[in-house]
């Protein structure tokens, strides 16, 4: 296996992450440099980005007659070759729609809450861990639950 | 003849000692106050304050206590509408907006008072009045610098701590709470200490008495202990912790009797994962970039600050109110 094809395999494994902007700086730069010189990987990236754009459109603009199509698909039909094909086409469309919804839902729910919220939950838990110390100020610890966390470094979560 | 002289003198000395109000023993007062925390019954109002730099956040609270059971209703301030129930084993946070009760276990080690006395020196600094009650004022000073300290106003009759002031590891005030009124004559109704019907109860997997085995099974890895622990702190135990989104951590607790250092460990490959319930947002699934500080202070609240390090696949977060240098030393000792 040549070095370039090994590079391509390596790069392609992270192309999707690059497309959604979730790569660290050094990897992002590596992909950018590679696709400048490799038309195959550039084409692959274009395809991924195009698919992403299609998914965005599909989520934002569902077909207006989608429900009618589903209802039509649920009606019993004569078992002809034509209807069989039509039904399977509809099934494919439904499966595709379900996939789009599932992917959109996955992307939606995988969005992590703001880091401050997560830091806050650990501070709240720390207050719970401190709760039974002798003479713990539990009233103030309870109030601390609602006081926002203050960020300190650039490496903040 | 000699006996005739010595006996009256001894009696006289005893009487003089009593009448002059001999300084009470601070350790005894502290022990009595610790016992009073588990048997006092009262109702009252408190005002609590958190200090953040030059600003302060306050809240008024209605409190009922019956032995180890405590209920606090936050009437004003940022926690207004929240209530806390404490049954001596677990702490329940009641969110009135969503009618949800979050229950989590609270670690406890009964020998903590002796640990406190090993690491702190209690001193009676005078007397004062809180909510119309005569109090002893005690200062609890750390034997090792870089640790928080406290002042307590302890009721001379009931030994209930009616006012507390906590000072951070830097000596600045971090929080204080004082009773504005107290009534020992009323015994609160038992119904006040349970979650009302119709509320949703969320039991967090945060337990108060986990074993290493239970924690290891729940989180899927073996928790790591730090290579360095500040002087006076003792390992208290492994605890399974869980945040409201269901993310589980291995929790390690260190205490010096009056201050807790919490260590949270999380398997990092999950952090980069996509999908519901994966990733806790602290690491964003990325390696620390060159130039970023490991073990640096990430965030702080009035009562604690937070440092983070990565150890292979493990992300470790240390939270506590100790000096910044000590917190960083402890965090970096995981690497």
CSV table of C-alpha atoms in Angstrom, one decimal:
chain,number,residue,atom,x,y,z
A,1,UNK,CA,0.0,0.0,0.0
A,2,UNK,CA,1.4,3.4,-1.0
A,3,UNK,CA,1.8,6.2,1.4
A,4,UNK,CA,-0.8,8.3,-0.4
A,5,UNK,CA,-3.4,5.6,-0.3
A,6,UNK,CA,-2.7,5.0,3.4
A,7,UNK,CA,-3.1,8.8,3.9
A,8,UNK,CA,-6.4,8.7,2.0
A,9,UNK,CA,-7.8,5.9,4.2
A,10,UNK,CA,-6.7,7.8,7.3
A,11,UNK,CA,-8.2,11.1,6.0
A,12,UNK,CA,-11.5,9.5,4.9
A,13,UNK,CA,-12.0,8.1,8.4
A,14,UNK,CA,-12.2,11.6,9.7
A,15,UNK,CA,-13.8,13.4,6.7
A,16,UNK,CA,-17.3,13.3,8.2
A,17,UNK,CA,-16.0,14.9,11.4
A,18,UNK,CA,-14.3,17.5,9.4
A,19,UNK,CA,-17.5,18.3,7.5
A,20,UNK,CA,-19.4,18.9,10.7
A,21,UNK,CA,-16.5,20.9,12.2
A,22,UNK,CA,-15.8,18.6,15.1
A,23,UNK,CA,-12.1,18.0,14.5
A,24,UNK,CA,-9.3,19.4,16.6
A,25,UNK,CA,-7.2,22.1,15.0
A,26,UNK,CA,-4.3,20.0,13.9
A,27,UNK,CA,-6.5,17.4,12.2
A,28,UNK,CA,-8.6,20.0,10.6
A,29,UNK,CA,-5.4,21.5,9.0
A,30,UNK,CA,-4.3,18.0,7.9
A,31,UNK,CA,-7.6,17.4,6.1
A,32,UNK,CA,-7.5,20.8,4.5
A,33,UNK,CA,-4.0,20.2,3.2
A,34,UNK,CA,-4.8,16.7,1.9
A,35,UNK,CA,-7.9,17.6,0.0
A,36,UNK,CA,-6.1,20.4,-1.7
A,37,UNK,CA,-3.8,17.8,-3.4
A,38,UNK,CA,-6.1,14.7,-3.6
A,39,UNK,CA,-9.1,15.0,-5.9
A,40,UNK,CA,-10.5,11.7,-4.8
A,41,UNK,CA,-10.8,12.7,-1.2
A,42,UNK,CA,-12.0,16.2,-2.2
A,43,UNK,CA,-14.8,14.5,-4.2
A,44,UNK,CA,-15.6,12.4,-1.1
A,45,UNK,CA,-15.7,15.5,1.0
A,46,UNK,CA,-18.0,17.2,-1.5
A,47,UNK,CA,-20.3,14.2,-1.4
A,48,UNK,CA,-20.5,14.2,2.4
A,49,UNK,CA,-21.1,17.9,2.5
A,50,UNK,CA,-23.8,17.6,-0.2
A,51,UNK,CA,-25.5,14.8,1.8
A,52,UNK,CA,-25.4,17.0,4.8
A,53,UNK,CA,-27.0,19.8,2.9
A,54,UNK,CA,-29.7,17.5,1.6
A,55,UNK,CA,-30.4,16.3,5.1
A,56,UNK,CA,-30.7,19.8,6.3
A,57,UNK,CA,-33.2,20.6,3.6
A,58,UNK,CA,-35.1,17.4,4.3
A,59,UNK,CA,-35.5,18.3,7.9
A,60,UNK,CA,-36.4,21.9,7.3
A,61,UNK,CA,-38.8,21.4,4.4
A,62,UNK,CA,-40.8,18.2,4.7
A,63,UNK,CA,-42.9,17.4,1.6
A,64,UNK,CA,-46.4,19.0,2.0
A,65,UNK,CA,-48.2,15.8,0.7
A,66,UNK,CA,-46.1,13.5,2.9
A,67,UNK,CA,-49.0,12.5,5.2
A,68,UNK,CA,-51.3,11.9,2.3
A,69,UNK,CA,-48.7,9.7,0.8
A,70,UNK,CA,-48.4,7.7,4.0
A,71,UNK,CA,-52.2,7.4,4.2
A,72,UNK,CA,-52.4,6.2,0.6
A,73,UNK,CA,-49.7,3.7,1.4
A,74,UNK,CA,-51.7,2.3,4.2
A,75,UNK,CA,-54.8,1.6,2.1
A,76,UNK,CA,-55.2,-2.0,0.9
A,77,UNK,CA,-54.4,-2.5,-2.7
A,78,UNK,CA,-54.7,-5.1,-5.4
A,79,UNK,CA,-51.7,-7.3,-5.5
A,80,UNK,CA,-50.3,-6.4,-8.9
A,81,UNK,CA,-46.8,-6.0,-10.1
A,82,UNK,CA,-47.4,-2.3,-10.5
A,83,UNK,CA,-48.8,-1.8,-7.0
A,84,UNK,CA,-46.0,-4.0,-5.5
A,85,UNK,CA,-43.4,-1.7,-7.0
A,86,UNK,CA,-45.4,1.4,-5.9
A,87,UNK,CA,-45.7,0.0,-2.4
A,88,UNK,CA,-42.0,-0.7,-2.2
A,89,UNK,CA,-41.1,2.7,-3.6
A,90,UNK,CA,-43.3,4.1,-0.8
A,91,UNK,CA,-41.6,1.9,1.8
A,92,UNK,CA,-38.3,3.1,0.6
A,93,UNK,CA,-39.5,6.7,0.9
A,94,UNK,CA,-40.8,6.1,4.3
A,95,UNK,CA,-37.6,4.4,5.4
A,96,UNK,CA,-35.6,7.3,4.0
A,97,UNK,CA,-37.8,9.8,5.8
A,98,UNK,CA,-37.5,7.8,9.0
A,99,UNK,CA,-33.7,7.7,8.6
A,100,UNK,CA,-33.6,11.5,8.1
A,101,UNK,CA,-35.8,12.0,11.2
A,102,UNK,CA,-33.6,9.6,13.2
A,103,UNK,CA,-30.4,11.3,12.1
A,104,UNK,CA,-31.8,14.8,12.8
A,105,UNK,CA,-33.0,13.6,16.2
A,106,UNK,CA,-29.6,12.1,16.9
A,107,UNK,CA,-27.9,15.3,15.9
A,108,UNK,CA,-30.3,17.3,18.0
A,109,UNK,CA,-30.0,15.2,21.1
A,110,UNK,CA,-26.3,14.8,20.8
A,111,UNK,CA,-25.9,18.5,21.2
A,112,UNK,CA,-24.2,18.8,24.6
A,113,UNK,CA,-25.5,21.4,27.0
A,114,UNK,CA,-23.4,24.4,27.6
A,115,UNK,CA,-20.2,23.6,29.5
A,116,UNK,CA,-21.2,26.0,32.3
A,117,UNK,CA,-24.2,23.8,33.0
A,118,UNK,CA,-21.9,20.7,33.2
A,119,UNK,CA,-19.4,22.4,35.5
A,120,UNK,CA,-22.4,23.6,37.5
A,121,UNK,CA,-23.6,20.0,37.9
A,122,UNK,CA,-20.2,18.9,39.3
A,123,UNK,CA,-20.2,21.9,41.7
A,124,UNK,CA,-23.7,20.9,42.8
A,125,UNK,CA,-22.5,17.3,43.3
A,126,UNK,CA,-19.5,18.6,45.3
A,127,UNK,CA,-21.9,20.4,47.5
A,128,UNK,CA,-23.7,17.1,48.1
A,129,UNK,CA,-20.4,15.4,48.8
A,130,UNK,CA,-19.6,18.1,51.4
A,131,UNK,CA,-23.1,18.0,52.8
A,132,UNK,CA,-22.4,15.9,55.9
A,133,UNK,CA,-19.2,17.6,57.0
A,134,UNK,CA,-19.6,18.6,60.7
A,135,UNK,CA,-21.0,22.1,60.8
A,136,UNK,CA,-21.5,22.2,57.0
A,137,UNK,CA,-23.4,25.3,56.0
A,138,UNK,CA,-26.2,23.4,54.2
A,139,UNK,CA,-28.3,26.5,53.7
A,140,UNK,CA,-25.5,28.2,51.8
A,141,UNK,CA,-24.6,25.1,49.9
A,142,UNK,CA,-28.2,25.0,48.8
A,143,UNK,CA,-28.0,28.6,47.6
A,144,UNK,CA,-24.7,27.7,45.8
A,145,UNK,CA,-26.7,25.4,43.6
A,146,UNK,CA,-28.3,28.4,41.9
A,147,UNK,CA,-25.2,30.6,41.7
A,148,UNK,CA,-23.6,30.6,38.2
A,149,UNK,CA,-20.1,29.2,37.7
A,150,UNK,CA,-17.3,31.6,37.0
A,151,UNK,CA,-14.9,30.5,34.2
A,152,UNK,CA,-11.3,30.9,34.9
A,153,UNK,CA,-9.0,29.7,32.1
A,154,UNK,CA,-9.2,29.6,28.3
A,155,UNK,CA,-9.2,25.9,28.5
A,156,UNK,CA,-12.6,26.1,30.0
A,157,UNK,CA,-14.9,23.2,29.4
B,1,UNK,CA,-5.8,23.0,112.0
B,2,UNK,CA,-4.3,22.7,108.5
B,3,UNK,CA,-7.4,20.8,107.2
B,4,UNK,CA,-9.6,23.6,108.6
B,5,UNK,CA,-7.8,26.2,106.5
B,6,UNK,CA,-7.4,24.2,103.3
B,7,UNK,CA,-11.0,23.1,102.9
B,8,UNK,CA,-12.6,26.6,103.1
B,9,UNK,CA,-10.0,27.9,100.7
B,10,UNK,CA,-10.7,25.2,98.2
B,11,UNK,CA,-14.4,25.8,98.4
B,12,UNK,CA,-13.8,29.6,98.0
B,13,UNK,CA,-11.7,29.0,94.9
B,14,UNK,CA,-14.4,26.8,93.4
B,15,UNK,CA,-17.0,29.5,94.0
B,16,UNK,CA,-14.8,32.2,92.6
B,17,UNK,CA,-14.2,30.1,89.5
B,18,UNK,CA,-17.9,29.7,88.9
B,19,UNK,CA,-18.8,33.3,89.6
B,20,UNK,CA,-16.1,34.7,87.3
B,21,UNK,CA,-17.5,32.6,84.3
B,22,UNK,CA,-14.4,30.5,83.6
B,23,UNK,CA,-13.7,30.1,79.9
B,24,UNK,CA,-15.6,27.1,78.7
B,25,UNK,CA,-13.8,24.4,76.9
B,26,UNK,CA,-14.0,25.0,73.1
B,27,UNK,CA,-13.7,21.3,72.2
B,28,UNK,CA,-16.5,20.4,74.6
B,29,UNK,CA,-18.8,23.0,73.2
B,30,UNK,CA,-18.0,21.8,69.7
B,31,UNK,CA,-18.8,18.2,70.6
B,32,UNK,CA,-22.1,19.2,72.2
B,33,UNK,CA,-23.0,21.3,69.2
B,34,UNK,CA,-22.2,18.3,66.9
B,35,UNK,CA,-24.6,16.1,69.0
B,36,UNK,CA,-27.2,18.9,69.0
B,37,UNK,CA,-27.2,18.8,65.2
B,38,UNK,CA,-28.8,15.3,65.3
B,39,UNK,CA,-31.4,15.8,68.1
B,40,UNK,CA,-32.6,19.4,68.0
B,41,UNK,CA,-36.2,20.2,67.0
B,42,UNK,CA,-36.9,23.7,65.9
B,43,UNK,CA,-38.5,26.0,63.4
B,44,UNK,CA,-37.1,29.4,62.3
B,45,UNK,CA,-36.0,31.7,59.6
B,46,UNK,CA,-32.4,32.1,58.3
B,47,UNK,CA,-30.5,34.4,56.0
B,48,UNK,CA,-27.7,33.0,54.0
B,49,UNK,CA,-25.1,34.8,52.0
B,50,UNK,CA,-22.6,33.7,49.4
B,51,UNK,CA,-19.7,35.9,48.6
B,52,UNK,CA,-18.3,36.1,45.1
B,53,UNK,CA,-15.4,38.6,45.0
B,54,UNK,CA,-16.9,41.9,46.0
B,55,UNK,CA,-20.5,40.9,45.3
B,56,UNK,CA,-22.7,38.9,47.6
B,57,UNK,CA,-25.8,36.8,47.0
B,58,UNK,CA,-28.3,36.4,49.7
B,59,UNK,CA,-31.4,34.3,50.3
B,60,UNK,CA,-34.0,34.0,53.1
B,61,UNK,CA,-34.9,30.5,54.2
B,62,UNK,CA,-37.7,28.9,56.3
B,63,UNK,CA,-36.2,26.0,58.2
B,64,UNK,CA,-37.7,23.1,60.2
B,65,UNK,CA,-35.7,20.5,62.0
B,66,UNK,CA,-36.7,17.4,63.8
B,67,UNK,CA,-33.6,15.4,64.9
B,68,UNK,CA,-31.7,14.4,61.7
B,69,UNK,CA,-34.6,15.5,59.4
B,70,UNK,CA,-34.3,19.0,58.0
B,71,UNK,CA,-36.4,21.0,55.6
B,72,UNK,CA,-35.3,24.3,54.1
B,73,UNK,CA,-37.6,26.3,51.9
B,74,UNK,CA,-35.8,29.1,49.9
B,75,UNK,CA,-38.0,32.1,50.0
B,76,UNK,CA,-35.9,34.7,48.2
B,77,UNK,CA,-32.7,35.0,46.2
B,78,UNK,CA,-31.6,32.9,43.2
B,79,UNK,CA,-32.8,29.7,44.8
B,80,UNK,CA,-36.3,31.0,45.6
B,81,UNK,CA,-38.9,28.3,45.0
B,82,UNK,CA,-36.4,25.5,45.8
B,83,UNK,CA,-36.7,23.3,48.8
B,84,UNK,CA,-34.3,20.8,50.3
B,85,UNK,CA,-35.2,17.8,52.4
B,86,UNK,CA,-32.6,16.0,54.4
B,87,UNK,CA,-33.4,12.8,56.1
B,88,UNK,CA,-29.9,12.2,57.5
B,89,UNK,CA,-28.9,9.7,54.7
B,90,UNK,CA,-29.9,11.4,51.5
B,91,UNK,CA,-30.6,14.9,50.2
B,92,UNK,CA,-33.6,15.7,48.1
B,93,UNK,CA,-33.9,18.9,46.0
B,94,UNK,CA,-37.4,19.9,45.2
B,95,UNK,CA,-37.9,22.0,42.1
B,96,UNK,CA,-41.3,23.6,42.4
B,97,UNK,CA,-41.2,24.8,38.8
B,98,UNK,CA,-41.2,21.2,37.4
B,99,UNK,CA,-42.6,19.5,40.5
B,100,UNK,CA,-39.6,17.2,40.4
B,101,UNK,CA,-37.7,15.8,43.4
B,102,UNK,CA,-34.0,14.9,42.8
B,103,UNK,CA,-32.8,12.5,45.4
B,104,UNK,CA,-29.1,11.8,45.9
B,105,UNK,CA,-27.1,10.0,48.6
B,106,UNK,CA,-24.8,12.0,50.8
B,107,UNK,CA,-21.6,10.4,52.0
B,108,UNK,CA,-21.0,10.4,55.8
B,109,UNK,CA,-18.3,9.1,58.0
B,110,UNK,CA,-19.2,9.2,61.7
B,111,UNK,CA,-15.6,9.8,62.9
B,112,UNK,CA,-15.3,13.1,61.1
B,113,UNK,CA,-15.5,15.2,64.2
B,114,UNK,CA,-12.3,13.5,65.5
B,115,UNK,CA,-10.7,14.2,62.1
B,116,UNK,CA,-11.8,17.8,62.4
B,117,UNK,CA,-10.2,18.1,65.8
B,118,UNK,CA,-7.0,16.5,64.4
B,119,UNK,CA,-6.8,19.2,61.7
B,120,UNK,CA,-8.4,22.2,63.3
B,121,UNK,CA,-8.1,24.1,66.6
B,122,UNK,CA,-11.3,25.4,68.1
B,123,UNK,CA,-11.0,28.5,70.2
B,124,UNK,CA,-13.7,30.4,72.2
B,125,UNK,CA,-13.3,34.0,71.2
B,126,UNK,CA,-16.2,35.5,73.1
B,127,UNK,CA,-19.9,35.6,73.3
B,128,UNK,CA,-22.6,37.2,71.2
B,129,UNK,CA,-26.4,37.2,70.5
B,130,UNK,CA,-28.1,35.6,67.5
B,131,UNK,CA,-31.9,35.6,67.0
B,132,UNK,CA,-32.2,36.8,70.6
B,133,UNK,CA,-30.2,33.9,72.0
B,134,UNK,CA,-26.9,34.0,74.0
B,135,UNK,CA,-24.2,32.3,72.1
B,136,UNK,CA,-20.6,31.2,72.5
B,137,UNK,CA,-18.5,32.4,69.6
B,138,UNK,CA,-16.0,29.8,68.4
B,139,UNK,CA,-13.2,30.2,65.8
B,140,UNK,CA,-12.2,26.9,64.1
B,141,UNK,CA,-8.7,27.5,62.8
B,142,UNK,CA,-6.8,25.1,60.5
B,143,UNK,CA,-3.6,23.6,61.7
B,144,UNK,CA,-2.3,23.5,58.1
B,145,UNK,CA,-2.4,26.7,56.1
B,146,UNK,CA,-4.3,26.9,52.8
B,147,UNK,CA,-7.4,25.4,54.3
B,148,UNK,CA,-10.8,27.0,55.0
B,149,UNK,CA,-11.7,28.2,58.5
B,150,UNK,CA,-14.9,28.9,60.3
B,151,UNK,CA,-16.6,30.9,63.0
B,152,UNK,CA,-19.6,29.5,64.8
B,153,UNK,CA,-22.1,31.1,67.1
B,154,UNK,CA,-23.4,28.3,69.3
B,155,UNK,CA,-26.5,28.7,71.5
B,156,UNK,CA,-25.4,28.5,75.1
B,157,UNK,CA,-28.5,26.6,76.2
B,158,UNK,CA,-29.2,24.2,73.3
B,159,UNK,CA,-25.8,24.1,71.6
B,160,UNK,CA,-27.4,24.6,68.2
B,161,UNK,CA,-25.1,26.5,65.9
B,162,UNK,CA,-27.2,29.6,65.1
B,163,UNK,CA,-24.7,31.4,62.9
B,164,UNK,CA,-21.8,30.1,60.8
B,165,UNK,CA,-19.2,32.0,58.8
B,166,UNK,CA,-16.9,30.2,56.5
B,167,UNK,CA,-13.6,31.7,55.2
B,168,UNK,CA,-12.0,30.2,52.1
B,169,UNK,CA,-8.5,28.9,51.8
B,170,UNK,CA,-7.4,32.5,51.0
B,171,UNK,CA,-8.9,33.8,54.2
B,172,UNK,CA,-11.7,35.7,52.5
B,173,UNK,CA,-15.4,35.1,53.5
B,174,UNK,CA,-17.1,32.6,51.2
B,175,UNK,CA,-20.5,32.0,52.9
B,176,UNK,CA,-22.4,32.7,56.1
B,177,UNK,CA,-25.8,31.8,57.5
B,178,UNK,CA,-27.5,33.1,60.5
B,179,UNK,CA,-30.9,32.5,62.1
B,180,UNK,CA,-33.0,35.6,62.2
B,181,UNK,CA,-35.6,33.8,64.4
B,182,UNK,CA,-35.7,30.5,66.1
B,183,UNK,CA,-38.4,28.6,68.1
B,184,UNK,CA,-37.5,25.4,69.9
B,185,UNK,CA,-41.0,24.9,71.3
B,186,UNK,CA,-42.7,23.7,68.1
B,187,UNK,CA,-42.1,20.2,66.8
B,188,UNK,CA,-42.5,20.3,63.0
B,189,UNK,CA,-45.1,18.0,61.4
B,190,UNK,CA,-43.6,14.8,59.9
B,191,UNK,CA,-45.4,15.5,56.6
B,192,UNK,CA,-43.0,18.4,56.0
B,193,UNK,CA,-40.1,16.0,55.6
B,194,UNK,CA,-41.4,13.9,52.7
B,195,UNK,CA,-42.0,14.6,49.0
B,196,UNK,CA,-45.6,15.6,48.4
B,197,UNK,CA,-47.9,13.4,46.4
B,198,UNK,CA,-48.0,14.2,42.7
B,199,UNK,CA,-44.4,15.1,42.4
B,200,UNK,CA,-42.0,13.2,40.1
B,201,UNK,CA,-39.1,11.7,41.9
B,202,UNK,CA,-35.8,11.3,40.1
B,203,UNK,CA,-33.4,9.0,42.1
B,204,UNK,CA,-29.9,9.8,41.0
B,205,UNK,CA,-27.5,6.9,41.1
B,206,UNK,CA,-25.4,9.1,43.4
B,207,UNK,CA,-25.0,6.9,46.4
B,208,UNK,CA,-23.7,7.6,49.9
B,209,UNK,CA,-22.1,4.2,50.5
B,210,UNK,CA,-20.7,2.7,47.4
B,211,UNK,CA,-17.9,0.2,47.3
B,212,UNK,CA,-15.0,0.2,44.9
B,213,UNK,CA,-16.5,-2.9,43.2
B,214,UNK,CA,-19.9,-1.3,42.8
B,215,UNK,CA,-18.4,1.8,41.4
B,216,UNK,CA,-16.1,-0.1,39.0
B,217,UNK,CA,-19.0,-2.1,37.6
B,218,UNK,CA,-21.2,0.9,37.2
B,219,UNK,CA,-18.7,3.1,35.4
B,220,UNK,CA,-16.8,0.4,33.5
B,221,UNK,CA,-13.2,1.2,34.6
B,222,UNK,CA,-11.1,1.1,37.7
B,223,UNK,CA,-10.9,4.5,39.5
B,224,UNK,CA,-7.4,5.9,40.0
B,225,UNK,CA,-6.2,7.5,43.2
B,226,UNK,CA,-4.1,10.7,43.2
B,227,UNK,CA,-0.4,10.5,43.9
B,228,UNK,CA,-0.6,13.5,46.1
B,229,UNK,CA,-3.1,14.5,48.7
B,230,UNK,CA,-2.8,17.7,50.8
B,231,UNK,CA,-1.7,17.3,54.4
B,232,UNK,CA,-4.5,16.4,56.8
B,233,UNK,CA,-6.8,14.9,54.2
B,234,UNK,CA,-7.9,11.3,54.3
B,235,UNK,CA,-9.4,9.1,51.7
B,236,UNK,CA,-13.1,8.6,52.6
B,237,UNK,CA,-14.4,6.3,49.9
B,238,UNK,CA,-15.5,5.6,46.4
B,239,UNK,CA,-18.9,6.9,45.4
B,240,UNK,CA,-21.0,6.4,42.3
B,241,UNK,CA,-22.1,9.8,41.1
B,242,UNK,CA,-24.6,10.6,38.4
B,243,UNK,CA,-25.7,13.9,37.0
B,244,UNK,CA,-29.3,14.7,36.1
B,245,UNK,CA,-28.6,13.6,32.5
B,246,UNK,CA,-27.7,10.1,33.6
B,247,UNK,CA,-23.9,10.5,33.1
B,248,UNK,CA,-22.1,8.4,35.7
B,249,UNK,CA,-18.8,9.2,37.3
B,250,UNK,CA,-16.5,7.5,39.8
B,251,UNK,CA,-16.4,9.9,42.7
B,252,UNK,CA,-13.5,9.8,45.2
B,253,UNK,CA,-13.9,11.8,48.4
B,254,UNK,CA,-11.1,13.2,50.5
B,255,UNK,CA,-11.8,15.1,53.7
B,256,UNK,CA,-10.0,16.8,56.6
B,257,UNK,CA,-13.1,16.8,58.8
B,258,UNK,CA,-14.3,20.2,57.8
B,259,UNK,CA,-13.5,20.4,54.1
B,260,UNK,CA,-14.1,18.0,51.2
B,261,UNK,CA,-12.1,17.5,48.1
B,262,UNK,CA,-14.1,15.6,45.4
B,263,UNK,CA,-12.5,13.8,42.6
B,264,UNK,CA,-14.6,12.9,39.5
B,265,UNK,CA,-13.4,10.4,37.0
B,266,UNK,CA,-15.0,9.7,33.6
B,267,UNK,CA,-14.0,7.4,30.8
B,268,UNK,CA,-13.1,9.9,28.1
B,269,UNK,CA,-13.9,7.9,24.9
B,270,UNK,CA,-17.5,8.4,25.8
B,271,UNK,CA,-16.9,12.2,25.8
B,272,UNK,CA,-16.4,12.3,22.0
B,273,UNK,CA,-19.2,10.0,21.3
B,274,UNK,CA,-22.3,11.2,19.7
B,275,UNK,CA,-25.8,10.2,20.7
B,276,UNK,CA,-28.2,10.7,23.5
B,277,UNK,CA,-26.6,10.5,27.0
B,278,UNK,CA,-23.1,10.5,25.7
B,279,UNK,CA,-20.5,13.1,26.4
B,280,UNK,CA,-20.7,15.4,29.3
B,281,UNK,CA,-19.4,18.5,27.5
B,282,UNK,CA,-16.3,18.9,29.7
B,283,UNK,CA,-13.8,17.5,27.2
B,284,UNK,CA,-15.6,17.9,23.9
B,285,UNK,CA,-14.0,14.7,22.8
B,286,UNK,CA,-10.7,16.4,22.0
B,287,UNK,CA,-7.1,16.0,23.0
B,288,UNK,CA,-5.8,18.9,25.0
B,289,UNK,CA,-4.1,21.1,22.5
B,290,UNK,CA,-0.4,21.9,22.8
B,291,UNK,CA,0.0,25.0,25.0
B,292,UNK,CA,-3.2,24.3,27.0
B,293,UNK,CA,-2.6,23.9,30.6
B,294,UNK,CA,-3.2,20.6,32.3
B,295,UNK,CA,-4.4,20.8,35.8
B,296,UNK,CA,-5.3,24.4,35.5
B,297,UNK,CA,-8.2,25.9,37.3
B,298,UNK,CA,-11.3,25.7,35.0
B,299,UNK,CA,-14.0,27.3,37.0
B,300,UNK,CA,-15.0,28.4,40.5
B,301,UNK,CA,-17.9,29.1,42.7
B,302,UNK,CA,-17.9,30.8,46.1
B,303,UNK,CA,-17.1,27.5,47.9
B,304,UNK,CA,-14.9,25.6,45.5
B,305,UNK,CA,-12.8,25.7,42.4
B,306,UNK,CA,-12.2,23.0,39.7
B,307,UNK,CA,-9.1,21.6,38.0
B,308,UNK,CA,-9.0,19.0,35.2
B,309,UNK,CA,-6.4,16.6,33.8
B,310,UNK,CA,-6.4,13.9,31.3
B,311,UNK,CA,-4.7,10.6,32.0
B,312,UNK,CA,-4.8,8.4,28.9
B,313,UNK,CA,-8.5,7.7,28.3
B,314,UNK,CA,-9.5,9.0,31.7
B,315,UNK,CA,-10.6,12.6,32.4
B,316,UNK,CA,-10.1,13.6,36.1
B,317,UNK,CA,-11.8,16.6,37.6
B,318,UNK,CA,-10.8,17.8,41.1
B,319,UNK,CA,-13.1,20.1,43.0
B,320,UNK,CA,-12.5,21.6,46.4
B,321,UNK,CA,-11.8,24.7,48.5
B,322,UNK,CA,-8.1,24.5,49.0
B,323,UNK,CA,-5.3,26.8,47.8
B,324,UNK,CA,-5.0,26.9,44.0
B,325,UNK,CA,-1.5,25.4,44.1
B,326,UNK,CA,-2.6,22.5,46.3
B,327,UNK,CA,-5.6,21.8,44.0
B,328,UNK,CA,-3.3,21.8,40.9
B,329,UNK,CA,-0.7,19.6,42.7
B,330,UNK,CA,-3.4,17.1,43.5
B,331,UNK,CA,-4.8,17.2,39.9
B,332,UNK,CA,-1.4,16.9,38.3
B,333,UNK,CA,-0.5,14.0,40.5
B,334,UNK,CA,-2.9,11.8,38.5
B,335,UNK,CA,-0.7,12.0,35.4
